PDB file of C-alpha atoms and ligand atoms in Angstrom:
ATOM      1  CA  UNK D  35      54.973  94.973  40.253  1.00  0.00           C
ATOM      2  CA  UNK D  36      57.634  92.583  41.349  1.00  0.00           C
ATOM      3  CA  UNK D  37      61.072  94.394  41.655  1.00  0.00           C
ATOM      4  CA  UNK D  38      64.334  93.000  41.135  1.00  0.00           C
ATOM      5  CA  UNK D  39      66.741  93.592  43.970  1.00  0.00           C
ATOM      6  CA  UNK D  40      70.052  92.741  44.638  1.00  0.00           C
ATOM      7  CA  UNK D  41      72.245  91.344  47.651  1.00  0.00           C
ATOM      8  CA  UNK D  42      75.184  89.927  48.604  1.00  0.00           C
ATOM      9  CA  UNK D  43      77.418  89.038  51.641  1.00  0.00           C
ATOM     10  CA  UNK D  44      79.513  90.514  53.736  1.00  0.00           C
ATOM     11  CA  UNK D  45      82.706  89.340  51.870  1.00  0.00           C
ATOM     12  CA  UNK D  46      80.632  89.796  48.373  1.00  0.00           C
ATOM     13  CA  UNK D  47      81.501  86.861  46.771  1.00  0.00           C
ATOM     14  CA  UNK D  48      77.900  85.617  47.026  1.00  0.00           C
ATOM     15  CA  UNK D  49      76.092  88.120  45.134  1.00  0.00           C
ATOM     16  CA  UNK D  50      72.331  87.463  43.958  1.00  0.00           C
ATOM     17  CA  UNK D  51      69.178  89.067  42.839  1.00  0.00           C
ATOM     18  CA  UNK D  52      65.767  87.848  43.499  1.00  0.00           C
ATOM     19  CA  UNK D  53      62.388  89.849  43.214  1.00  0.00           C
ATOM     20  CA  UNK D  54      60.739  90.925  46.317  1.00  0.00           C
ATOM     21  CA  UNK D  55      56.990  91.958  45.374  1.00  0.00           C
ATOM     22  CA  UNK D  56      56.256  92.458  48.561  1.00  0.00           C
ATOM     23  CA  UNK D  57      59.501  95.053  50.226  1.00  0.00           C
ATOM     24  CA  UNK D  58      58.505  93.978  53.916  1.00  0.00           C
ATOM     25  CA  UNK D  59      60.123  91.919  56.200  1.00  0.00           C
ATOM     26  CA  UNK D  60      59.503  89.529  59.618  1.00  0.00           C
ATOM     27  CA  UNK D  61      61.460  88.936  62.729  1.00  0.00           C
ATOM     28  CA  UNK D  62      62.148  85.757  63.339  1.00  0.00           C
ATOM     29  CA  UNK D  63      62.617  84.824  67.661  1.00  0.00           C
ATOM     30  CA  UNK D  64      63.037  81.289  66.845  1.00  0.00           C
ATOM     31  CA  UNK D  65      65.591  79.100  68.737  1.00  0.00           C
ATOM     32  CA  UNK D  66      66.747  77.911  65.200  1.00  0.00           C
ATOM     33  CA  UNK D  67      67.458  81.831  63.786  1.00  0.00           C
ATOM     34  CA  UNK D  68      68.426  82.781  67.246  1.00  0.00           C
ATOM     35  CA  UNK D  69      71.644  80.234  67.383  1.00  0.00           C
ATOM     36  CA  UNK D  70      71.950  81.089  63.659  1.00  0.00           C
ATOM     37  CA  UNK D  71      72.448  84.805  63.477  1.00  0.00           C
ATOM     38  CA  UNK D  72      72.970  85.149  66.819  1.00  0.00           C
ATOM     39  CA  UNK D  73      70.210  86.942  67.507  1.00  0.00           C
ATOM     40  CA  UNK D  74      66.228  87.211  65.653  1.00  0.00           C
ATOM     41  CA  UNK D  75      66.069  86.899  62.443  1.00  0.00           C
ATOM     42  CA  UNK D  76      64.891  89.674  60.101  1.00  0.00           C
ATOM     43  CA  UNK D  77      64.177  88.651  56.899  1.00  0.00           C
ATOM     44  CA  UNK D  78      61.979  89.332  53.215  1.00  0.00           C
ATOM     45  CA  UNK D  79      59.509  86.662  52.225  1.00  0.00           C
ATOM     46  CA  UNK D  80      60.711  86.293  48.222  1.00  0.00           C
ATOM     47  CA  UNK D  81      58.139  83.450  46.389  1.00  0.00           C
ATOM     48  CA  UNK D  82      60.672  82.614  43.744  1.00  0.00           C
ATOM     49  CA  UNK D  83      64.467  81.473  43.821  1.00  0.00           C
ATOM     50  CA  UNK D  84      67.508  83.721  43.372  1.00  0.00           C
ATOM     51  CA  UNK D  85      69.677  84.201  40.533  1.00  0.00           C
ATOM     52  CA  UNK D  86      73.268  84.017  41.493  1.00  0.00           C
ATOM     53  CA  UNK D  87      76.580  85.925  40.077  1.00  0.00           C
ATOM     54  CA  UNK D  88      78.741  84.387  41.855  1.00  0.00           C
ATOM     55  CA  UNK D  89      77.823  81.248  44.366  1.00  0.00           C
ATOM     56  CA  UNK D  90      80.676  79.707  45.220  1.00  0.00           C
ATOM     57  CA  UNK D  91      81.009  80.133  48.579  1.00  0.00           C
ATOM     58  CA  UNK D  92      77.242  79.385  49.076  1.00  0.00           C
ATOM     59  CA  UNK D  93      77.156  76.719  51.652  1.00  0.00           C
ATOM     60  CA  UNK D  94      73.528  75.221  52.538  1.00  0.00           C
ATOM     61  CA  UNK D  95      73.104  73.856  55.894  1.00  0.00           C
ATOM     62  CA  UNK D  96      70.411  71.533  56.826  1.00  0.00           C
ATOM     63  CA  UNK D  97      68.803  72.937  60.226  1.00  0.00           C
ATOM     64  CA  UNK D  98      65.475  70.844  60.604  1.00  0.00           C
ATOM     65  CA  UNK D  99      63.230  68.086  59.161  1.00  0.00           C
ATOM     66  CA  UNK D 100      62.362  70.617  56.295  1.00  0.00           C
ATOM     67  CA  UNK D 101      64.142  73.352  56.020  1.00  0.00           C
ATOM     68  CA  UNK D 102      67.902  74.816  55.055  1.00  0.00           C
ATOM     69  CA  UNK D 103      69.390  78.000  55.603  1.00  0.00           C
ATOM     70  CA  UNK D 104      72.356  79.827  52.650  1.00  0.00           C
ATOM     71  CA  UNK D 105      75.392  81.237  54.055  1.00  0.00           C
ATOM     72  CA  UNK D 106      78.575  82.202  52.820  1.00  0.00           C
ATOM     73  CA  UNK D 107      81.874  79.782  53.398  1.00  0.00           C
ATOM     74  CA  UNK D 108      84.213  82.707  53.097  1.00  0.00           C
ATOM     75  CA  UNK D 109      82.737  85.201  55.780  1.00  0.00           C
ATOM     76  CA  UNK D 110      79.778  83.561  57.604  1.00  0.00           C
ATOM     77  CA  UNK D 111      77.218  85.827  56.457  1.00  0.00           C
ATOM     78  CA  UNK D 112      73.512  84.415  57.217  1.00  0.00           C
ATOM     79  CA  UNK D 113      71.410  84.916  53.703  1.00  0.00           C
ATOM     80  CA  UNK D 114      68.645  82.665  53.215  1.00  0.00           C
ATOM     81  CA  UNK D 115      66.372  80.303  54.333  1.00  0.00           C
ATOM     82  CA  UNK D 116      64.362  77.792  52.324  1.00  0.00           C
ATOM     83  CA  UNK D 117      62.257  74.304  52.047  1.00  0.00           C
ATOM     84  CA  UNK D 118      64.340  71.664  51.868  1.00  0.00           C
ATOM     85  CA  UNK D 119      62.182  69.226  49.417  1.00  0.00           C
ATOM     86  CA  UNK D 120      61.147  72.252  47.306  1.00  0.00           C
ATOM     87  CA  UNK D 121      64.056  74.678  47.088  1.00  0.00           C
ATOM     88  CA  UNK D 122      62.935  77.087  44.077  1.00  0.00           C
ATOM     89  CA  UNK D 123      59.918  77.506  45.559  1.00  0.00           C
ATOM     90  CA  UNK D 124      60.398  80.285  47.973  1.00  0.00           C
ATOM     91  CA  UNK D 125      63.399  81.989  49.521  1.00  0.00           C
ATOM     92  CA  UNK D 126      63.840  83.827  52.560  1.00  0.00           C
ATOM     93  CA  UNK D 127      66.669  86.391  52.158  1.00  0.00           C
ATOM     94  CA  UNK D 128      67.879  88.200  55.326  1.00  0.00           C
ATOM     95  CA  UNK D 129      66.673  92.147  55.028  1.00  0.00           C
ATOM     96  CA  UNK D 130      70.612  93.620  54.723  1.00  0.00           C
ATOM     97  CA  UNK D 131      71.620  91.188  52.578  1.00  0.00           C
ATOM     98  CA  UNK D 132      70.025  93.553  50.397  1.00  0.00           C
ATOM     99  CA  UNK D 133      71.942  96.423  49.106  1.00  0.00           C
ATOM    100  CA  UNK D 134      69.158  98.634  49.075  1.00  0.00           C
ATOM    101  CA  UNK D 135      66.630  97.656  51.822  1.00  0.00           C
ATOM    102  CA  UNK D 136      65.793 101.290  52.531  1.00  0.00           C
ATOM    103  CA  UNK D 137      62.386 100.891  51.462  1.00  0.00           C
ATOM    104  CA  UNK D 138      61.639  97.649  53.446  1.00  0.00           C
ATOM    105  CA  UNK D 139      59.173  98.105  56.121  1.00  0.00           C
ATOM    106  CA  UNK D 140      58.685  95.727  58.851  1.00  0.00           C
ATOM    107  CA  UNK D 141      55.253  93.242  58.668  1.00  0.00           C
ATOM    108  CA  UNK D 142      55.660  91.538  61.755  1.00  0.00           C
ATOM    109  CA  UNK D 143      57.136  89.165  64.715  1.00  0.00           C
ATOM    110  CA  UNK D 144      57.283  85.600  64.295  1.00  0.00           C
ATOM    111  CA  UNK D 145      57.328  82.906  66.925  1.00  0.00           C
ATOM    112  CA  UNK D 146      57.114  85.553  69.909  1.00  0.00           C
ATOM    113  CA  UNK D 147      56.298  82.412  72.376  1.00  0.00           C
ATOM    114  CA  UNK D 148      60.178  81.199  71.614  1.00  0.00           C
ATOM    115  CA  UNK D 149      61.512  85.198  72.328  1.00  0.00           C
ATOM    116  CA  UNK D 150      64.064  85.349  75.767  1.00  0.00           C
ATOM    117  CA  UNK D 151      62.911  87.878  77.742  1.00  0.00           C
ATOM    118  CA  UNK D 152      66.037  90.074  77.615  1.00  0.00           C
ATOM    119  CA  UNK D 153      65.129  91.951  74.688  1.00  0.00           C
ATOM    120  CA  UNK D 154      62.269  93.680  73.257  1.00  0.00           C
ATOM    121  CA  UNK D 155      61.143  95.846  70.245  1.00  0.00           C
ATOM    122  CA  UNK D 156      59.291  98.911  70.624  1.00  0.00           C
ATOM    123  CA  UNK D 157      57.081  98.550  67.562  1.00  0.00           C
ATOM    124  CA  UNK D 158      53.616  98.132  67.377  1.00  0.00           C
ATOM    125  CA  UNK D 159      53.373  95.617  64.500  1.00  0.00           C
ATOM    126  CA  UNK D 160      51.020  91.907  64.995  1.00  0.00           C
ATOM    127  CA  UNK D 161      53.146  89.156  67.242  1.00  0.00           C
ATOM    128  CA  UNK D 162      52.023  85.769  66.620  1.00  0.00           C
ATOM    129  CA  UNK D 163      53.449  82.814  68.427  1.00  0.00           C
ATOM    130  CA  UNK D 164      54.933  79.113  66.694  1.00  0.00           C
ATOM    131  CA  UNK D 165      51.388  77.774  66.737  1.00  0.00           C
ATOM    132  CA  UNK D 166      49.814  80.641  64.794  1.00  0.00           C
ATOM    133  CA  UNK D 167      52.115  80.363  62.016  1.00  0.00           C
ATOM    134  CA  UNK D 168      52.442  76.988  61.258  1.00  0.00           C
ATOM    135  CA  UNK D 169      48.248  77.166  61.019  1.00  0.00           C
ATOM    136  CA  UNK D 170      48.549  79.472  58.936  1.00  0.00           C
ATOM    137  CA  UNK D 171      51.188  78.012  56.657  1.00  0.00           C
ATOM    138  CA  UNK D 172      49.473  74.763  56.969  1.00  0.00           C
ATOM    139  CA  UNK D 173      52.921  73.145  57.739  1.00  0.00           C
ATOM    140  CA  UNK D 174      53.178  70.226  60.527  1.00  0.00           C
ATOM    141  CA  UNK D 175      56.222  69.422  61.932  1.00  0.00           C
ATOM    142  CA  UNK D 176      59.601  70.128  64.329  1.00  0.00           C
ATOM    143  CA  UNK D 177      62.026  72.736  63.800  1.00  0.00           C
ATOM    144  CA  UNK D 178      62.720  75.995  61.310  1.00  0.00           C
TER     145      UNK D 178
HETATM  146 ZN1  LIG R 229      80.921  86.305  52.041  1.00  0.00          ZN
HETATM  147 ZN1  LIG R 230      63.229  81.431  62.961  1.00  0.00          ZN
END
């Protein structure tokens, strides 16, 4: 079953709820998320869009051929990540946007081969590199 969860920002006047059937989430070592967040990426794979209280600070930056990340205008908070030509598609919501992500286990590393080598995580969950994923996802292309 698909639960309804809710999230907002840091500020919380972008507050949203979206339903996350499956409560796990991926790190993401990518250049892109890396410059974005300042650091990886963690974030919950959502296949539907949000639905939005309050989204006027939403701001939607265009960071590649193909995709565009949500933050908010007011405080900077980094929230979501989606396909730029099909935007209700899917959305990628960062794990504590969530204000209940208690439950949310982590699946696994993305895009290890882009990782600097001053950091790493002690887990023991799969690492697959740039090239694995976009195979997977079937997705050619530059950029995140
Ligand atoms: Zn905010
Ligand atoms: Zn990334």
């Amino acid at each position: 079953m698909s639960k309804k969860r809710r999230g907002k920002c840091l500020c919380g006047t972008v507050r949203f709820s979206v339903s996350v059937p499956d409560p796990t989430f991926s790190i993401c070592h990518c250049d892109y998320c890396r410059r974005w967040c300042g650091g990886p990426l963690m974030s919950v794979h959502c296949p539907g869009d949000a639905t939005f209280d309050d989204d006027a600070s939403l701001r939607w930056y265009r960071s590649s051929d193909w995709a565009e990340r949500g933050f908010c205008g007011t405080c900077g908070s980094s929230l979501f990540w989606r396909l730029a030509d099909d935007p209700g598609a899917m959305l990628i919501v960062a794990v504590d946007a969530f204000e209940d992500a208690g439950d949310i286990s982590l699946h696994r590393h993305i895009y290890v081969d882009k990782k600097p080598g001053r950091y790493d995580f002690s887990d023991r969950q799969p690492r697959i590199t740039e090239a694995e994923l976009m195979a997977e996802l079937g997705i050619t292309g530059e950029g995140e």
